[in-house]
Each structure stands twice: as structure tokens, then as C-alpha cells.
Amino acid sequence: MSLRHKAFSAAFAAIATTGADRWGRGLAQGKGAILTLHHVRPAPAAAGFRPNGLLEITPDFLDRVLTLIRAEGYDIVSLDEALARLADPKPGRFFVALTFDDGYRDNLDHAWPVLAKHSVPWTLYVVRGFAERTARLWWLELEEAIRALPRIALDLPDGRFAAPAGTDAEKLAAFDRLYWRLRKGPEAILLSAISDLGRQAGIDPVALVERECLPTETLRSLAGAPGVTIGAHTLNHPILAKHSEEVARREIVESKAWLEDVLEAPIRHFAYPVGDPGSAGPREFALAKEAGFASAVTTRPGHLFAEHAAHLHALPRISLNGLHQSEAALRALLSGLPFLVWNRGRKVSVG
């Protein structure tokens, strides 16, 4: 775990130990919260090199999450109900909505049984290219390539990248350095560089998507299931802010049209890929509204306040991070207190 995440763990523990998660609710909690999840699956036998481990939690932790939310007297609601409660000026019980990004197989295999046990609604945001095996899980390609190679060497437009990758520690350091270097530049360079590395390692990107993601026919069978809402997550999972307005509009608008055609049902909700300020901003928020979505979610951390009723296409979420699977972390996040610091005291951030 990095120093940054160790600091998060210490902060979560301090909030829980002092009871601040209870007395600070009125100060920071807001009306509700939307949780972000990706993978839900059993923990691996050995930790080792797992740079994307923050994107997965265990079924047991999901069970504990839902049990604690209910024990605290909070409501677990659908996204449609969350929007209705945001629009209601009257105070009400704190609510939580659950969302799952990308459309992974384990969401059905391991998450759905837990969700059904607790009878809670949930939203699955899907990418057309993952369902049809035409888009790339590039962050997983990068992990698999670095896992397979003893040394990383790439010629990039801004200079050569080289790093040892013989141990788990070296692999993690190489992943972090290369990931953030590529994230800073154009997405075309990122995809090309990871393709080059994948070829060196013998990685099949289509096989990775087949292994991890639900196919279109399963999405059809899932549509209309009790408690399940399906939302759009673009055609190809691009970092929208790095592309032209024409490309961004097509990714947003056509993902809605495709899902509505496939599922024969209206699609009301959208999630921005990656979703941080460098991936989605005012232009993308306007495009999602223009496309006719009732809501669109980011990954900017925070709770929902009454003011968000006027910014339904820039909603914050709280990540259930695989590096912080503890009751202390969950209590701290649900209190809203960490976001007073992370968001510099601003309850609504849409810029």
C-alpha cells in the first residue's frame, strides 16, 4: 500500500476511533451518497502484484457494507429514487445508491447474490465495446504485460521509458510511473504504447475483455430484472475530455441509443469513464444533459446535497476502494467528513 493510501487508512481509523463519524454527520453528510464499485470477487490466494486491486472488493465486504448501511438506519435506493429525493425540499432519511461501472462478469457471479440477499437495488453502467469485445481494458492490459515481463522498455514520443520489473515491488513502481506518464498525454499514445507492451508480453486484449466482461446477450437477459437498472458508459470507454466535442458527443449519444435498441427500454443514467476532473468537465456535463439522460455520475468524491438537484449531470460518488475494506473506512466515508478536506469545503463541485 502506498504512503497516500496508508494516510487514508490512518484518517479513516481516527474518524472512527473518535466517534467523529457520528457527531460530524450534520456537518458533512448531506442528503445521500452514490457508491462506486467495479469488481466484486473473492480475494486472491496471494496478494503479490495487483496494481488494479483498488478496483475490487470481496463479496464478504459487500455483505458487511450493506449490513452496516441498514444498521445505521439509512435507506438503500435506486438512482431514480435518489433523484426524486434530491428534488424533494423536505428533509428525509439519508440514502445510499449503489452503482457498478464497466459491466463485469463478477458483478453477476459474486455481487448479485449478495445484493439479492439484502433486497437492494443497483445500477450497472455498461460499455458497448466491452459487451461486443471491440473496446480495450487497457489498464488491465498494462497490468498483465508488466506481470509477464522482467523488464519494461518502450519508445514513447516524449522519450524512452525503461524500468526493471523483476520483483513485485519493481513491477508496481513501473506500473505507477508508466500509467501516470501515459495518462498525461493523448489517449492515442496511451493505447498505442500499451499495445506495444502487450505484444512484447503476448497479451491478447480481446481475450481479456471476453474473460472479464458481460456479453450483449447477458445484458438482454438482465434487463428488467427486479432491482436492476442498466445505464450507459459510452461506446468505447474513452477519456472524453481528451477528445473533440464531436467524438465525445457520439460516445455519449450513441451509447444511449445502442442500449435502448438492445434492451428495448429507456436508458436514463450515464457514467463518465474514469470520471475525474481531467476526464469529464462542463463540456461533457452539457453533452450528457443534451443527450437526454436524467443523471450522469463522475468519480469526484463527495456526498449529495440539495444543491446537486441543479447539477444532475455532474453528480459525485464515493468509491468502495479495495485497499480500504474495513468498517472504519466505510463509517468515515458515509459520514462525509473526509470530503470536507478533499473538496476544500465545497459541497457542490461542477467545474
Short mmCIF file of C-alpha atoms in Angstrom, two decimals:
data_model
loop_
_atom_site.label_atom_id
_atom_site.label_comp_id
_atom_site.label_asym_id
_atom_site.label_seq_id
_atom_site.Cartn_x
_atom_site.Cartn_y
_atom_site.Cartn_z
CA MET A 1 0.00 0.00 0.00
CA SER A 2 1.34 3.44 -0.95
CA LEU A 3 2.00 6.19 1.58
CA ARG A 4 -1.07 8.00 0.25
CA HIS A 5 -3.35 5.07 0.99
CA LYS A 6 -1.70 4.47 4.34
CA ALA A 7 -2.59 8.07 5.20
CA PHE A 8 -6.18 7.43 4.13
CA SER A 9 -6.35 4.34 6.36
CA ALA A 10 -5.00 6.30 9.32
CA ALA A 11 -7.53 9.09 8.74
CA PHE A 12 -10.41 6.60 8.50
CA ALA A 13 -9.31 4.92 11.71
CA ALA A 14 -9.02 8.26 13.53
CA ILE A 15 -12.52 9.31 12.47
CA ALA A 16 -14.00 6.02 13.63
CA THR A 17 -11.99 5.88 16.88
CA THR A 18 -13.01 9.39 17.96
CA GLY A 19 -16.65 8.82 17.01
CA ALA A 20 -16.46 11.73 14.57
CA ASP A 21 -18.34 9.64 12.01
CA ARG A 22 -21.39 10.05 14.28
CA TRP A 23 -21.17 13.57 15.69
CA GLY A 24 -19.95 15.01 12.38
CA ARG A 25 -22.88 13.81 10.29
CA GLY A 26 -24.87 17.01 10.49
CA LEU A 27 -21.85 18.97 9.34
CA ALA A 28 -20.84 16.89 6.33
CA GLN A 29 -23.29 14.17 5.44
CA GLY A 30 -25.74 15.78 3.04
CA LYS A 31 -28.89 14.07 1.78
CA GLY A 32 -27.32 10.89 0.45
CA ALA A 33 -24.44 9.24 -1.38
CA ILE A 34 -23.81 7.20 -4.51
CA LEU A 35 -21.29 4.39 -4.13
CA THR A 36 -18.93 3.42 -6.97
CA LEU A 37 -17.97 -0.24 -7.37
CA HIS A 38 -16.18 -2.14 -10.13
CA HIS A 39 -15.23 -5.75 -9.40
CA VAL A 40 -16.71 -7.92 -6.66
CA ARG A 41 -14.93 -11.25 -6.33
CA PRO A 42 -13.13 -13.45 -3.80
CA ALA A 43 -9.72 -12.28 -2.63
CA PRO A 44 -6.77 -13.88 -4.47
CA ALA A 45 -4.78 -16.55 -2.69
CA ALA A 46 -1.72 -14.29 -2.66
CA ALA A 47 -1.50 -10.52 -2.77
CA GLY A 48 1.55 -10.03 -4.98
CA PHE A 49 1.49 -7.52 -7.83
CA ARG A 50 -2.08 -6.18 -8.06
CA PRO A 51 -1.98 -2.51 -9.14
CA ASN A 52 -5.68 -2.56 -10.04
CA GLY A 53 -6.63 -4.12 -6.71
CA LEU A 54 -8.22 -0.85 -5.61
CA LEU A 55 -10.98 -1.61 -8.16
CA GLU A 56 -12.16 -4.80 -6.46
CA ILE A 57 -13.80 -5.74 -3.19
CA THR A 58 -14.79 -9.13 -1.85
CA PRO A 59 -18.37 -10.43 -1.63
CA ASP A 60 -17.91 -10.63 2.14
CA PHE A 61 -17.05 -6.93 2.34
CA LEU A 62 -20.04 -6.03 0.16
CA ASP A 63 -22.22 -8.02 2.56
CA ARG A 64 -20.76 -6.12 5.52
CA VAL A 65 -21.26 -2.80 3.70
CA LEU A 66 -24.96 -3.45 3.13
CA THR A 67 -25.44 -4.75 6.66
CA LEU A 68 -23.83 -1.64 8.18
CA ILE A 69 -25.77 0.78 5.98
CA ARG A 70 -29.04 -0.79 7.08
CA ALA A 71 -27.92 -0.98 10.72
CA GLU A 72 -27.25 2.78 10.65
CA GLY A 73 -30.85 3.34 9.61
CA TYR A 74 -30.01 4.53 6.10
CA ASP A 75 -32.12 3.71 3.06
CA ILE A 76 -30.66 1.93 0.02
CA VAL A 77 -32.43 3.27 -3.05
CA SER A 78 -32.38 3.14 -6.83
CA LEU A 79 -30.91 6.02 -8.84
CA ASP A 80 -34.40 7.12 -9.85
CA GLU A 81 -35.41 7.29 -6.20
CA ALA A 82 -32.18 9.13 -5.37
CA LEU A 83 -33.04 11.81 -7.92
CA ALA A 84 -36.56 12.11 -6.52
CA ARG A 85 -35.20 12.58 -3.01
CA LEU A 86 -32.72 15.19 -4.19
CA ALA A 87 -35.59 17.15 -5.73
CA ASP A 88 -37.66 16.97 -2.54
CA PRO A 89 -37.00 20.08 -0.41
CA LYS A 90 -38.20 18.31 2.72
CA PRO A 91 -35.56 16.61 4.89
CA GLY A 92 -35.56 12.84 4.83
CA ARG A 93 -33.52 9.86 5.87
CA PHE A 94 -30.01 9.60 4.50
CA PHE A 95 -29.93 7.36 1.43
CA VAL A 96 -27.35 5.34 -0.47
CA ALA A 97 -27.43 4.23 -4.11
CA LEU A 98 -25.13 1.51 -5.48
CA THR A 99 -23.52 1.73 -8.93
CA PHE A 100 -21.20 -0.68 -10.74
CA ASP A 101 -19.02 0.51 -13.64
CA ASP A 102 -18.00 -1.26 -16.88
CA GLY A 103 -20.19 -4.39 -16.87
CA TYR A 104 -18.02 -7.13 -15.37
CA ARG A 105 -19.00 -10.79 -15.18
CA ASP A 106 -18.26 -10.93 -11.46
CA ASN A 107 -21.00 -8.37 -10.83
CA LEU A 108 -23.48 -11.15 -11.66
CA ASP A 109 -21.45 -14.06 -10.32
CA HIS A 110 -20.48 -12.60 -6.95
CA ALA A 111 -22.19 -9.24 -6.37
CA TRP A 112 -25.75 -10.01 -7.40
CA PRO A 113 -26.25 -12.88 -4.89
CA VAL A 114 -25.23 -10.52 -2.07
CA LEU A 115 -27.42 -7.71 -3.39
CA ALA A 116 -30.37 -10.10 -3.73
CA LYS A 117 -29.82 -11.36 -0.17
CA HIS A 118 -30.30 -7.80 1.09
CA SER A 119 -33.03 -6.97 -1.48
CA VAL A 120 -31.28 -3.80 -2.59
CA PRO A 121 -31.49 -2.07 -5.99
CA TRP A 122 -28.36 -1.40 -8.04
CA THR A 123 -27.26 0.19 -11.29
CA LEU A 124 -24.88 -1.38 -13.83
CA TYR A 125 -23.16 1.01 -16.26
CA VAL A 126 -22.11 -0.82 -19.43
CA VAL A 127 -19.78 -0.07 -22.34
CA ARG A 128 -20.87 -1.21 -25.78
CA GLY A 129 -17.31 -2.08 -26.80
CA PHE A 130 -16.83 -4.31 -23.77
CA ALA A 131 -20.12 -6.13 -24.42
CA GLU A 132 -19.18 -6.58 -28.08
CA ARG A 133 -15.44 -7.23 -27.46
CA THR A 134 -14.28 -4.25 -29.54
CA ALA A 135 -13.01 -1.89 -26.79
CA ARG A 136 -9.96 -2.39 -24.61
CA LEU A 137 -9.44 -2.80 -20.88
CA TRP A 138 -6.12 -1.01 -21.30
CA TRP A 139 -5.40 -0.68 -17.57
CA LEU A 140 -5.70 -4.47 -17.27
CA GLU A 141 -3.56 -4.99 -20.39
CA LEU A 142 -0.89 -2.84 -18.74
CA GLU A 143 -1.06 -4.87 -15.53
CA GLU A 144 -0.88 -8.22 -17.35
CA ALA A 145 2.02 -7.09 -19.56
CA ILE A 146 4.09 -5.83 -16.64
CA ARG A 147 3.31 -9.01 -14.70
CA ALA A 148 4.70 -11.09 -17.57
CA LEU A 149 7.83 -9.06 -18.38
CA PRO A 150 11.09 -8.97 -16.35
CA ARG A 151 11.93 -5.52 -17.72
CA ILE A 152 9.89 -2.72 -19.31
CA ALA A 153 11.23 -0.87 -22.35
CA LEU A 154 9.17 1.42 -24.58
CA ASP A 155 9.97 4.17 -27.06
CA LEU A 156 7.48 6.98 -26.45
CA PRO A 157 7.05 10.31 -28.27
CA ASP A 158 8.41 12.16 -25.24
CA GLY A 159 11.38 9.81 -24.76
CA ARG A 160 12.25 6.27 -23.88
CA PHE A 161 10.70 4.57 -20.85
CA ALA A 162 12.70 1.82 -19.15
CA ALA A 163 12.30 0.16 -15.78
CA PRO A 164 13.18 -3.12 -14.07
CA ALA A 165 10.26 -5.44 -13.37
CA GLY A 166 11.81 -8.48 -11.76
CA THR A 167 10.07 -8.24 -8.38
CA ASP A 168 6.56 -7.30 -7.31
CA ALA A 169 7.86 -4.02 -5.89
CA GLU A 170 9.66 -3.19 -9.15
CA LYS A 171 6.57 -4.10 -11.16
CA LEU A 172 4.36 -1.85 -9.04
CA ALA A 173 6.80 1.05 -9.35
CA ALA A 174 6.98 0.55 -13.13
CA PHE A 175 3.19 0.39 -13.43
CA ASP A 176 2.69 3.60 -11.45
CA ARG A 177 5.34 5.53 -13.38
CA LEU A 178 4.15 4.39 -16.81
CA TYR A 179 0.44 4.65 -16.04
CA TRP A 180 0.61 8.28 -14.95
CA ARG A 181 3.05 9.25 -17.68
CA LEU A 182 0.67 7.88 -20.31
CA ARG A 183 -2.42 9.34 -18.63
CA LYS A 184 -0.96 12.85 -19.01
CA GLY A 185 -0.78 12.63 -22.79
CA PRO A 186 -3.15 11.93 -25.69
CA GLU A 187 -5.19 8.77 -25.39
CA ALA A 188 -3.99 7.54 -28.80
CA ILE A 189 -0.43 7.43 -27.48
CA LEU A 190 -1.57 5.63 -24.32
CA LEU A 191 -3.37 2.94 -26.32
CA SER A 192 -0.51 2.53 -28.79
CA ALA A 193 2.12 2.24 -26.07
CA ILE A 194 0.15 -0.36 -24.14
CA SER A 195 -0.45 -2.30 -27.37
CA ASP A 196 3.31 -2.36 -27.96
CA LEU A 197 3.94 -3.57 -24.43
CA GLY A 198 1.18 -6.15 -24.73
CA ARG A 199 2.72 -7.56 -27.90
CA GLN A 200 6.05 -7.92 -26.12
CA ALA A 201 4.29 -9.89 -23.38
CA GLY A 202 1.99 -11.90 -25.63
CA ILE A 203 -1.19 -10.37 -24.19
CA ASP A 204 -4.45 -10.87 -26.13
CA PRO A 205 -6.59 -7.78 -25.42
CA VAL A 206 -9.78 -9.34 -26.83
CA ALA A 207 -9.36 -12.41 -24.62
CA LEU A 208 -9.07 -10.14 -21.56
CA VAL A 209 -12.38 -8.44 -22.36
CA GLU A 210 -14.03 -11.81 -23.01
CA ARG A 211 -12.76 -13.09 -19.68
CA GLU A 212 -13.86 -10.07 -17.67
CA CYS A 213 -16.97 -8.52 -19.25
CA LEU A 214 -20.59 -9.49 -19.74
CA PRO A 215 -21.66 -10.09 -23.35
CA THR A 216 -24.61 -8.38 -25.01
CA GLU A 217 -26.90 -11.39 -24.73
CA THR A 218 -26.45 -11.48 -20.94
CA LEU A 219 -27.30 -7.78 -20.71
CA ARG A 220 -30.52 -8.51 -22.59
CA SER A 221 -31.47 -11.19 -20.08
CA LEU A 222 -30.56 -8.91 -17.19
CA ALA A 223 -32.71 -6.01 -18.38
CA GLY A 224 -35.94 -5.79 -16.45
CA ALA A 225 -34.74 -7.98 -13.57
CA PRO A 226 -36.12 -6.80 -10.21
CA GLY A 227 -33.98 -4.07 -8.67
CA VAL A 228 -31.60 -3.81 -11.63
CA THR A 229 -31.09 -0.58 -13.58
CA ILE A 230 -28.80 -0.54 -16.61
CA GLY A 231 -27.07 2.70 -17.56
CA ALA A 232 -24.73 3.79 -20.36
CA HIS A 233 -20.96 4.17 -20.00
CA THR A 234 -20.04 5.24 -23.59
CA LEU A 235 -19.26 3.18 -26.69
CA ASN A 236 -15.53 2.58 -26.09
CA HIS A 237 -14.69 3.87 -22.60
CA PRO A 238 -12.58 6.84 -23.76
CA ILE A 239 -11.27 9.63 -21.55
CA LEU A 240 -13.84 12.01 -23.00
CA ALA A 241 -12.13 15.30 -22.15
CA LYS A 242 -9.13 14.27 -24.28
CA HIS A 243 -11.26 14.08 -27.42
CA SER A 244 -13.05 16.53 -29.69
CA GLU A 245 -16.60 17.59 -28.93
CA GLU A 246 -17.78 15.57 -31.92
CA VAL A 247 -16.21 12.37 -30.60
CA ALA A 248 -17.42 12.98 -27.05
CA ARG A 249 -20.98 13.64 -28.24
CA ARG A 250 -21.01 10.47 -30.34
CA GLU A 251 -19.70 8.36 -27.44
CA ILE A 252 -22.42 9.69 -25.14
CA VAL A 253 -25.40 9.90 -27.51
CA GLU A 254 -24.82 6.67 -29.40
CA SER A 255 -24.20 4.63 -26.25
CA LYS A 256 -27.71 5.59 -25.12
CA ALA A 257 -29.24 4.78 -28.50
CA TRP A 258 -27.44 1.42 -28.69
CA LEU A 259 -28.56 0.32 -25.23
CA GLU A 260 -32.14 1.39 -25.84
CA ASP A 261 -32.16 -0.64 -29.05
CA VAL A 262 -30.58 -3.71 -27.44
CA LEU A 263 -32.69 -3.66 -24.27
CA GLU A 264 -35.87 -2.18 -25.76
CA ALA A 265 -36.17 0.13 -22.77
CA PRO A 266 -35.35 3.76 -21.98
CA ILE A 267 -31.85 4.43 -20.64
CA ARG A 268 -31.91 7.27 -18.11
CA HIS A 269 -28.49 7.22 -16.44
CA PHE A 270 -24.90 7.70 -17.58
CA ALA A 271 -21.42 7.37 -16.07
CA TYR A 272 -18.33 9.19 -17.38
CA PRO A 273 -15.35 6.86 -17.97
CA VAL A 274 -12.60 7.46 -15.40
CA GLY A 275 -14.75 10.37 -14.25
CA ASP A 276 -12.18 12.61 -12.57
CA PRO A 277 -11.84 16.35 -13.41
CA GLY A 278 -9.31 15.57 -16.14
CA SER A 279 -11.71 13.14 -17.81
CA ALA A 280 -15.07 14.91 -17.64
CA GLY A 281 -15.94 18.55 -17.12
CA PRO A 282 -18.53 21.18 -18.04
CA ARG A 283 -18.48 20.26 -21.75
CA GLU A 284 -19.22 16.60 -21.00
CA PHE A 285 -21.86 17.51 -18.41
CA ALA A 286 -23.67 19.61 -21.02
CA LEU A 287 -23.44 16.81 -23.59
CA ALA A 288 -24.94 14.24 -21.21
CA LYS A 289 -27.81 16.60 -20.45
CA GLU A 290 -28.29 17.33 -24.16
CA ALA A 291 -28.41 13.57 -24.86
CA GLY A 292 -31.46 13.25 -22.62
CA PHE A 293 -30.00 11.43 -19.61
CA ALA A 294 -31.76 12.10 -16.31
CA SER A 295 -28.44 11.84 -14.44
CA ALA A 296 -24.73 11.41 -15.04
CA VAL A 297 -22.15 10.45 -12.43
CA THR A 298 -18.49 11.31 -12.04
CA THR A 299 -15.87 9.79 -9.75
CA ARG A 300 -15.30 13.11 -7.97
CA PRO A 301 -15.56 12.19 -4.29
CA GLY A 302 -18.40 13.56 -2.22
CA HIS A 303 -21.92 13.29 -0.86
CA LEU A 304 -25.12 14.54 -2.45
CA PHE A 305 -26.52 17.84 -1.18
CA ALA A 306 -29.70 19.70 -2.04
CA GLU A 307 -27.68 21.87 -4.43
CA HIS A 308 -26.97 18.83 -6.61
CA ALA A 309 -30.59 18.86 -7.75
CA ALA A 310 -29.48 21.64 -10.10
CA HIS A 311 -26.41 19.68 -11.27
CA LEU A 312 -27.76 16.19 -12.03
CA HIS A 313 -25.22 15.60 -14.79
CA ALA A 314 -22.20 16.19 -12.53
CA LEU A 315 -23.01 14.01 -9.54
CA PRO A 316 -20.20 12.93 -7.18
CA ARG A 317 -19.74 9.39 -5.93
CA ILE A 318 -17.88 7.55 -3.18
CA SER A 319 -15.54 4.75 -4.24
CA LEU A 320 -15.58 1.50 -2.31
CA ASN A 321 -11.83 1.05 -2.63
CA GLY A 322 -10.37 -2.43 -2.47
CA LEU A 323 -7.43 -1.13 -0.43
CA HIS A 324 -9.74 0.04 2.36
CA GLN A 325 -12.14 -2.82 3.04
CA SER A 326 -12.89 -2.00 6.66
CA GLU A 327 -15.80 -0.83 8.76
CA ALA A 328 -13.75 2.17 9.87
CA ALA A 329 -13.27 3.29 6.26
CA LEU A 330 -16.94 2.79 5.44
CA ARG A 331 -18.13 4.70 8.50
CA ALA A 332 -15.78 7.57 7.71
CA LEU A 333 -16.89 7.76 4.08
CA LEU A 334 -20.58 7.65 4.95
CA SER A 335 -20.09 10.43 7.50
CA GLY A 336 -18.94 12.77 4.75
CA LEU A 337 -16.13 14.16 6.89
CA PRO A 338 -13.21 13.19 4.59
CA PHE A 339 -14.74 15.19 1.75
CA LEU A 340 -14.66 18.44 3.70
CA VAL A 341 -10.90 18.28 3.26
CA TRP A 342 -10.73 16.64 -0.17
CA ASN A 343 -13.20 19.11 -1.69
CA ARG A 344 -11.84 22.11 0.25
CA GLY A 345 -15.15 22.58 1.98
CA ARG A 346 -17.20 22.92 -1.20
CA LYS A 347 -20.40 20.88 -1.09
CA VAL A 348 -21.00 21.06 -4.84
CA SER A 349 -18.24 20.92 -7.44
CA VAL A 350 -19.22 21.05 -11.10
CA GLY A 351 -16.34 22.91 -12.76
#
